[in-house]
PDB file of C-alpha atoms in Angstrom:
ATOM      1  CA  MET A   5      48.724-143.939-126.152  1.00  0.00           C
ATOM      2  CA  GLN A   6      47.149-140.572-125.979  1.00  0.00           C
ATOM      3  CA  LEU A   7      43.649-140.049-125.247  1.00  0.00           C
ATOM      4  CA  ILE A   8      42.176-138.017-128.340  1.00  0.00           C
ATOM      5  CA  GLU A   9      38.710-136.931-126.835  1.00  0.00           C
ATOM      6  CA  THR A  10      35.604-138.381-124.122  1.00  0.00           C
ATOM      7  CA  ILE A  11      31.886-138.419-124.859  1.00  0.00           C
ATOM      8  CA  GLU A  12      29.074-139.020-122.187  1.00  0.00           C
ATOM      9  CA  VAL A  13      25.941-138.965-123.133  1.00  0.00           C
ATOM     10  CA  GLY A  14      23.266-136.496-121.716  1.00  0.00           C
ATOM     11  CA  ALA A  15      19.904-136.246-120.173  1.00  0.00           C
ATOM     12  CA  GLY A  16      17.272-138.016-122.975  1.00  0.00           C
ATOM     13  CA  GLY A  17      20.078-140.281-124.765  1.00  0.00           C
ATOM     14  CA  ALA A  18      21.378-140.133-127.744  1.00  0.00           C
ATOM     15  CA  ALA A  19      21.115-141.971-130.976  1.00  0.00           C
ATOM     16  CA  SER A  20      24.889-142.080-131.758  1.00  0.00           C
ATOM     17  CA  ILE A  21      28.471-140.711-130.374  1.00  0.00           C
ATOM     18  CA  GLU A  22      30.990-139.392-133.613  1.00  0.00           C
ATOM     19  CA  PHE A  23      34.125-138.374-132.796  1.00  0.00           C
ATOM     20  CA  THR A  24      35.263-136.294-136.071  1.00  0.00           C
ATOM     21  CA  SER A  25      38.396-134.602-137.023  1.00  0.00           C
ATOM     22  CA  ILE A  26      40.607-137.408-135.905  1.00  0.00           C
ATOM     23  CA  PRO A  27      44.152-136.057-135.368  1.00  0.00           C
ATOM     24  CA  GLN A  28      46.050-138.175-138.465  1.00  0.00           C
ATOM     25  CA  ASP A  29      49.608-138.633-136.210  1.00  0.00           C
ATOM     26  CA  GLY A  30      48.723-141.178-135.197  1.00  0.00           C
ATOM     27  CA  VAL A  31      48.853-145.207-135.556  1.00  0.00           C
ATOM     28  CA  ASP A  32      46.244-146.851-134.987  1.00  0.00           C
ATOM     29  CA  LEU A  33      43.006-146.139-133.510  1.00  0.00           C
ATOM     30  CA  GLN A  34      41.035-147.527-130.022  1.00  0.00           C
ATOM     31  CA  VAL A  35      38.207-146.432-128.393  1.00  0.00           C
ATOM     32  CA  LEU A  36      36.525-147.261-125.395  1.00  0.00           C
ATOM     33  CA  CYS A  37      33.312-147.436-124.917  1.00  0.00           C
ATOM     34  CA  SER A  38      30.923-148.082-121.735  1.00  0.00           C
ATOM     35  CA  SER A  39      26.824-148.228-122.960  1.00  0.00           C
ATOM     36  CA  ARG A  40      23.625-148.763-122.802  1.00  0.00           C
ATOM     37  CA  ALA A  41      20.938-149.587-125.207  1.00  0.00           C
ATOM     38  CA  SER A  42      16.870-148.304-125.093  1.00  0.00           C
ATOM     39  CA  SER A  43      16.008-150.751-127.197  1.00  0.00           C
ATOM     40  CA  PRO A  44      13.509-153.302-126.244  1.00  0.00           C
ATOM     41  CA  TYR A  45      15.940-156.521-127.001  1.00  0.00           C
ATOM     42  CA  THR A  46      17.812-158.204-124.125  1.00  0.00           C
ATOM     43  CA  LEU A  47      21.109-157.041-125.789  1.00  0.00           C
ATOM     44  CA  GLU A  48      21.746-154.807-128.754  1.00  0.00           C
ATOM     45  CA  VAL A  49      24.388-155.125-131.323  1.00  0.00           C
ATOM     46  CA  LEU A  50      26.578-151.950-131.416  1.00  0.00           C
ATOM     47  CA  LYS A  51      28.201-150.827-134.728  1.00  0.00           C
ATOM     48  CA  PHE A  52      30.374-148.443-135.252  1.00  0.00           C
ATOM     49  CA  GLU A  53      30.965-146.559-139.129  1.00  0.00           C
ATOM     50  CA  LEU A  54      34.097-144.909-140.628  1.00  0.00           C
ATOM     51  CA  ASN A  55      34.356-141.961-142.282  1.00  0.00           C
ATOM     52  CA  ASN A  56      30.233-141.734-142.214  1.00  0.00           C
ATOM     53  CA  SER A  57      30.508-145.055-144.501  1.00  0.00           C
ATOM     54  CA  ALA A  58      27.994-147.715-144.553  1.00  0.00           C
ATOM     55  CA  SER A  59      28.740-149.387-147.408  1.00  0.00           C
ATOM     56  CA  GLY A  60      32.575-151.677-148.227  1.00  0.00           C
ATOM     57  CA  MET A  61      32.078-153.555-144.618  1.00  0.00           C
ATOM     58  CA  ALA A  62      32.081-156.633-143.533  1.00  0.00           C
ATOM     59  CA  ASP A  63      32.328-158.144-139.673  1.00  0.00           C
ATOM     60  CA  VAL A  64      32.971-161.697-138.289  1.00  0.00           C
ATOM     61  CA  GLU A  65      31.651-162.422-134.753  1.00  0.00           C
ATOM     62  CA  LEU A  66      32.055-165.096-132.543  1.00  0.00           C
ATOM     63  CA  TYR A  67      29.781-164.913-129.786  1.00  0.00           C
ATOM     64  CA  GLY A  68      28.745-166.750-126.153  1.00  0.00           C
ATOM     65  CA  THR A  69      26.710-166.533-123.237  1.00  0.00           C
ATOM     66  CA  GLY A  70      28.407-169.100-120.718  1.00  0.00           C
ATOM     67  CA  SER A  71      26.031-171.761-122.317  1.00  0.00           C
ATOM     68  CA  SER A  72      26.580-171.423-125.704  1.00  0.00           C
ATOM     69  CA  VAL A  73      28.031-170.151-128.491  1.00  0.00           C
ATOM     70  CA  THR A  74      27.031-169.351-131.913  1.00  0.00           C
ATOM     71  CA  THR A  75      29.401-167.194-134.750  1.00  0.00           C
ATOM     72  CA  GLN A  76      27.932-164.784-137.138  1.00  0.00           C
ATOM     73  CA  THR A  77      28.233-162.642-140.383  1.00  0.00           C
ATOM     74  CA  ARG A  78      27.380-159.443-141.207  1.00  0.00           C
ATOM     75  CA  THR A  79      28.173-156.462-143.868  1.00  0.00           C
ATOM     76  CA  TYR A  80      28.507-154.075-141.438  1.00  0.00           C
ATOM     77  CA  LEU A  81      31.355-153.205-139.062  1.00  0.00           C
ATOM     78  CA  THR A  82      30.140-154.229-135.263  1.00  0.00           C
ATOM     79  CA  ALA A  83      31.593-152.657-132.180  1.00  0.00           C
ATOM     80  CA  GLY A  84      29.914-155.364-129.975  1.00  0.00           C
ATOM     81  CA  LEU A  85      26.503-156.749-127.980  1.00  0.00           C
ATOM     82  CA  VAL A  86      25.176-153.910-124.932  1.00  0.00           C
ATOM     83  CA  PRO A  87      22.884-154.650-122.411  1.00  0.00           C
ATOM     84  CA  SER A  88      19.509-153.030-123.278  1.00  0.00           C
ATOM     85  CA  ASN A  89      16.135-152.305-121.942  1.00  0.00           C
ATOM     86  CA  ASN A  90      15.483-156.119-120.761  1.00  0.00           C
ATOM     87  CA  THR A  91      18.260-156.554-118.168  1.00  0.00           C
ATOM     88  CA  THR A  92      19.371-155.487-115.189  1.00  0.00           C
ATOM     89  CA  ILE A  93      18.683-151.475-114.595  1.00  0.00           C
ATOM     90  CA  ASN A  94      21.369-149.635-114.997  1.00  0.00           C
ATOM     91  CA  THR A  95      23.755-152.123-115.932  1.00  0.00           C
ATOM     92  CA  PHE A  96      26.119-151.233-118.871  1.00  0.00           C
ATOM     93  CA  GLY A  97      28.412-153.533-121.289  1.00  0.00           C
ATOM     94  CA  ASN A  98      32.322-152.843-121.732  1.00  0.00           C
ATOM     95  CA  THR A  99      33.456-152.614-125.529  1.00  0.00           C
ATOM     96  CA  SER A 100      36.914-152.141-127.132  1.00  0.00           C
ATOM     97  CA  VAL A 101      37.595-151.350-130.849  1.00  0.00           C
ATOM     98  CA  TYR A 102      40.977-151.518-132.899  1.00  0.00           C
ATOM     99  CA  ILE A 103      41.359-150.106-135.784  1.00  0.00           C
ATOM    100  CA  PRO A 104      45.025-150.637-136.832  1.00  0.00           C
ATOM    101  CA  ASN A 105      46.760-148.359-139.628  1.00  0.00           C
ATOM    102  CA  TYR A 106      44.201-145.892-139.669  1.00  0.00           C
ATOM    103  CA  THR A 107      46.045-142.877-141.709  1.00  0.00           C
ATOM    104  CA  SER A 108      47.349-145.287-144.705  1.00  0.00           C
ATOM    105  CA  ALA A 109      46.249-145.540-147.614  1.00  0.00           C
ATOM    106  CA  ILE A 110      45.268-149.399-147.986  1.00  0.00           C
ATOM    107  CA  ALA A 111      41.636-151.115-146.842  1.00  0.00           C
ATOM    108  CA  LYS A 112      41.357-150.974-143.008  1.00  0.00           C
ATOM    109  CA  SER A 113      40.815-154.181-140.298  1.00  0.00           C
ATOM    110  CA  THR A 114      39.228-154.181-137.366  1.00  0.00           C
ATOM    111  CA  SER A 115      39.113-155.998-134.426  1.00  0.00           C
ATOM    112  CA  SER A 116      36.603-155.245-130.990  1.00  0.00           C
ATOM    113  CA  ASP A 117      35.576-157.243-127.586  1.00  0.00           C
ATOM    114  CA  SER A 118      32.593-156.863-125.711  1.00  0.00           C
ATOM    115  CA  VAL A 119      31.533-158.374-122.479  1.00  0.00           C
ATOM    116  CA  SER A 120      27.339-157.988-121.099  1.00  0.00           C
ATOM    117  CA  GLU A 121      26.148-158.241-117.853  1.00  0.00           C
ATOM    118  CA  ALA A 122      22.955-158.874-116.654  1.00  0.00           C
ATOM    119  CA  ASN A 123      23.609-159.721-112.542  1.00  0.00           C
ATOM    120  CA  ALA A 124      22.043-162.996-113.216  1.00  0.00           C
ATOM    121  CA  THR A 125      22.697-166.011-114.716  1.00  0.00           C
ATOM    122  CA  PHE A 126      23.310-164.729-118.311  1.00  0.00           C
ATOM    123  CA  ALA A 127      25.961-162.793-119.725  1.00  0.00           C
ATOM    124  CA  ALA A 128      27.566-162.495-123.020  1.00  0.00           C
ATOM    125  CA  GLN A 129      30.847-161.758-124.457  1.00  0.00           C
ATOM    126  CA  SER A 130      31.490-161.063-128.325  1.00  0.00           C
ATOM    127  CA  ILE A 131      34.872-161.355-130.206  1.00  0.00           C
ATOM    128  CA  HIS A 132      34.654-159.553-133.695  1.00  0.00           C
ATOM    129  CA  ALA A 133      36.675-158.859-136.853  1.00  0.00           C
ATOM    130  CA  GLY A 134      35.863-156.551-139.301  1.00  0.00           C
ATOM    131  CA  SER A 135      36.934-155.146-143.002  1.00  0.00           C
ATOM    132  CA  TRP A 136      36.365-151.983-144.441  1.00  0.00           C
ATOM    133  CA  THR A 137      37.151-151.569-148.326  1.00  0.00           C
ATOM    134  CA  GLY A 138      37.498-147.559-147.740  1.00  0.00           C
ATOM    135  CA  THR A 139      41.324-146.555-148.856  1.00  0.00           C
ATOM    136  CA  ALA A 140      40.656-143.107-147.418  1.00  0.00           C
ATOM    137  CA  ALA A 141      42.811-142.564-143.628  1.00  0.00           C
ATOM    138  CA  VAL A 142      40.150-142.371-140.947  1.00  0.00           C
ATOM    139  CA  THR A 143      39.005-139.294-140.021  1.00  0.00           C
ATOM    140  CA  SER A 144      35.672-140.088-138.220  1.00  0.00           C
ATOM    141  CA  VAL A 145      34.621-142.996-136.053  1.00  0.00           C
ATOM    142  CA  LYS A 146      30.658-143.498-135.429  1.00  0.00           C
ATOM    143  CA  LEU A 147      29.289-145.487-132.736  1.00  0.00           C
ATOM    144  CA  LEU A 148      25.440-146.319-133.161  1.00  0.00           C
ATOM    145  CA  MET A 149      22.866-149.414-132.389  1.00  0.00           C
ATOM    146  CA  ASN A 150      21.134-151.519-133.983  1.00  0.00           C
ATOM    147  CA  ASP A 151      18.118-150.658-133.337  1.00  0.00           C
ATOM    148  CA  GLY A 152      17.513-147.452-130.035  1.00  0.00           C
ATOM    149  CA  ASN A 153      19.873-145.139-128.578  1.00  0.00           C
ATOM    150  CA  PHE A 154      22.618-144.761-125.961  1.00  0.00           C
ATOM    151  CA  VAL A 155      21.319-144.181-122.733  1.00  0.00           C
ATOM    152  CA  GLU A 156      22.160-141.258-120.333  1.00  0.00           C
ATOM    153  CA  HIS A 157      26.162-142.109-118.669  1.00  0.00           C
ATOM    154  CA  SER A 158      26.767-143.721-122.211  1.00  0.00           C
ATOM    155  CA  THR A 159      29.990-143.179-122.142  1.00  0.00           C
ATOM    156  CA  ALA A 160      33.051-143.962-125.476  1.00  0.00           C
ATOM    157  CA  SER A 161      36.834-142.572-125.367  1.00  0.00           C
ATOM    158  CA  LEU A 162      38.602-142.337-128.518  1.00  0.00           C
ATOM    159  CA  TYR A 163      41.944-143.084-128.521  1.00  0.00           C
ATOM    160  CA  LYS A 164      45.668-142.698-130.770  1.00  0.00           C
ATOM    161  CA  ILE A 165      48.773-144.861-130.566  1.00  0.00           C
ATOM    162  CA  TYR A 166      52.176-143.560-132.237  1.00  0.00           C
TER     163      TYR A 166
END
């Protein structure tokens, strides 16, 4: 596993975190992210796009709070759920996204998981299985919130795996 790049959000936040010009000499990609959103909700959906494409994507989520479990399908790729403005201040969530066979000329599968902490009785965990019908090699990965922005000190790192 080799680090390609780490991006930390500066003062004022950011609408997205994007890794571009991804080297094509690996087999799999992994994104590790510590983030918080600026939206007015308790939790925010952290999405991602491959090669700046928002089409041909599907996602299934299993989500638990410690007291209940739900499932959901989406027409975009989901990295996970992260804390937002209505949770404990300065608390960040952790997310992992895995993209196997990123240089292959076939549709791409993805998997991700996340945990969100609120320093209270509420905590959320989610796992996701996704697919993208695009057959081009993955050359960019863009992380973005469904609503709101990344707050300062949110950090994402991209790794290639041989």
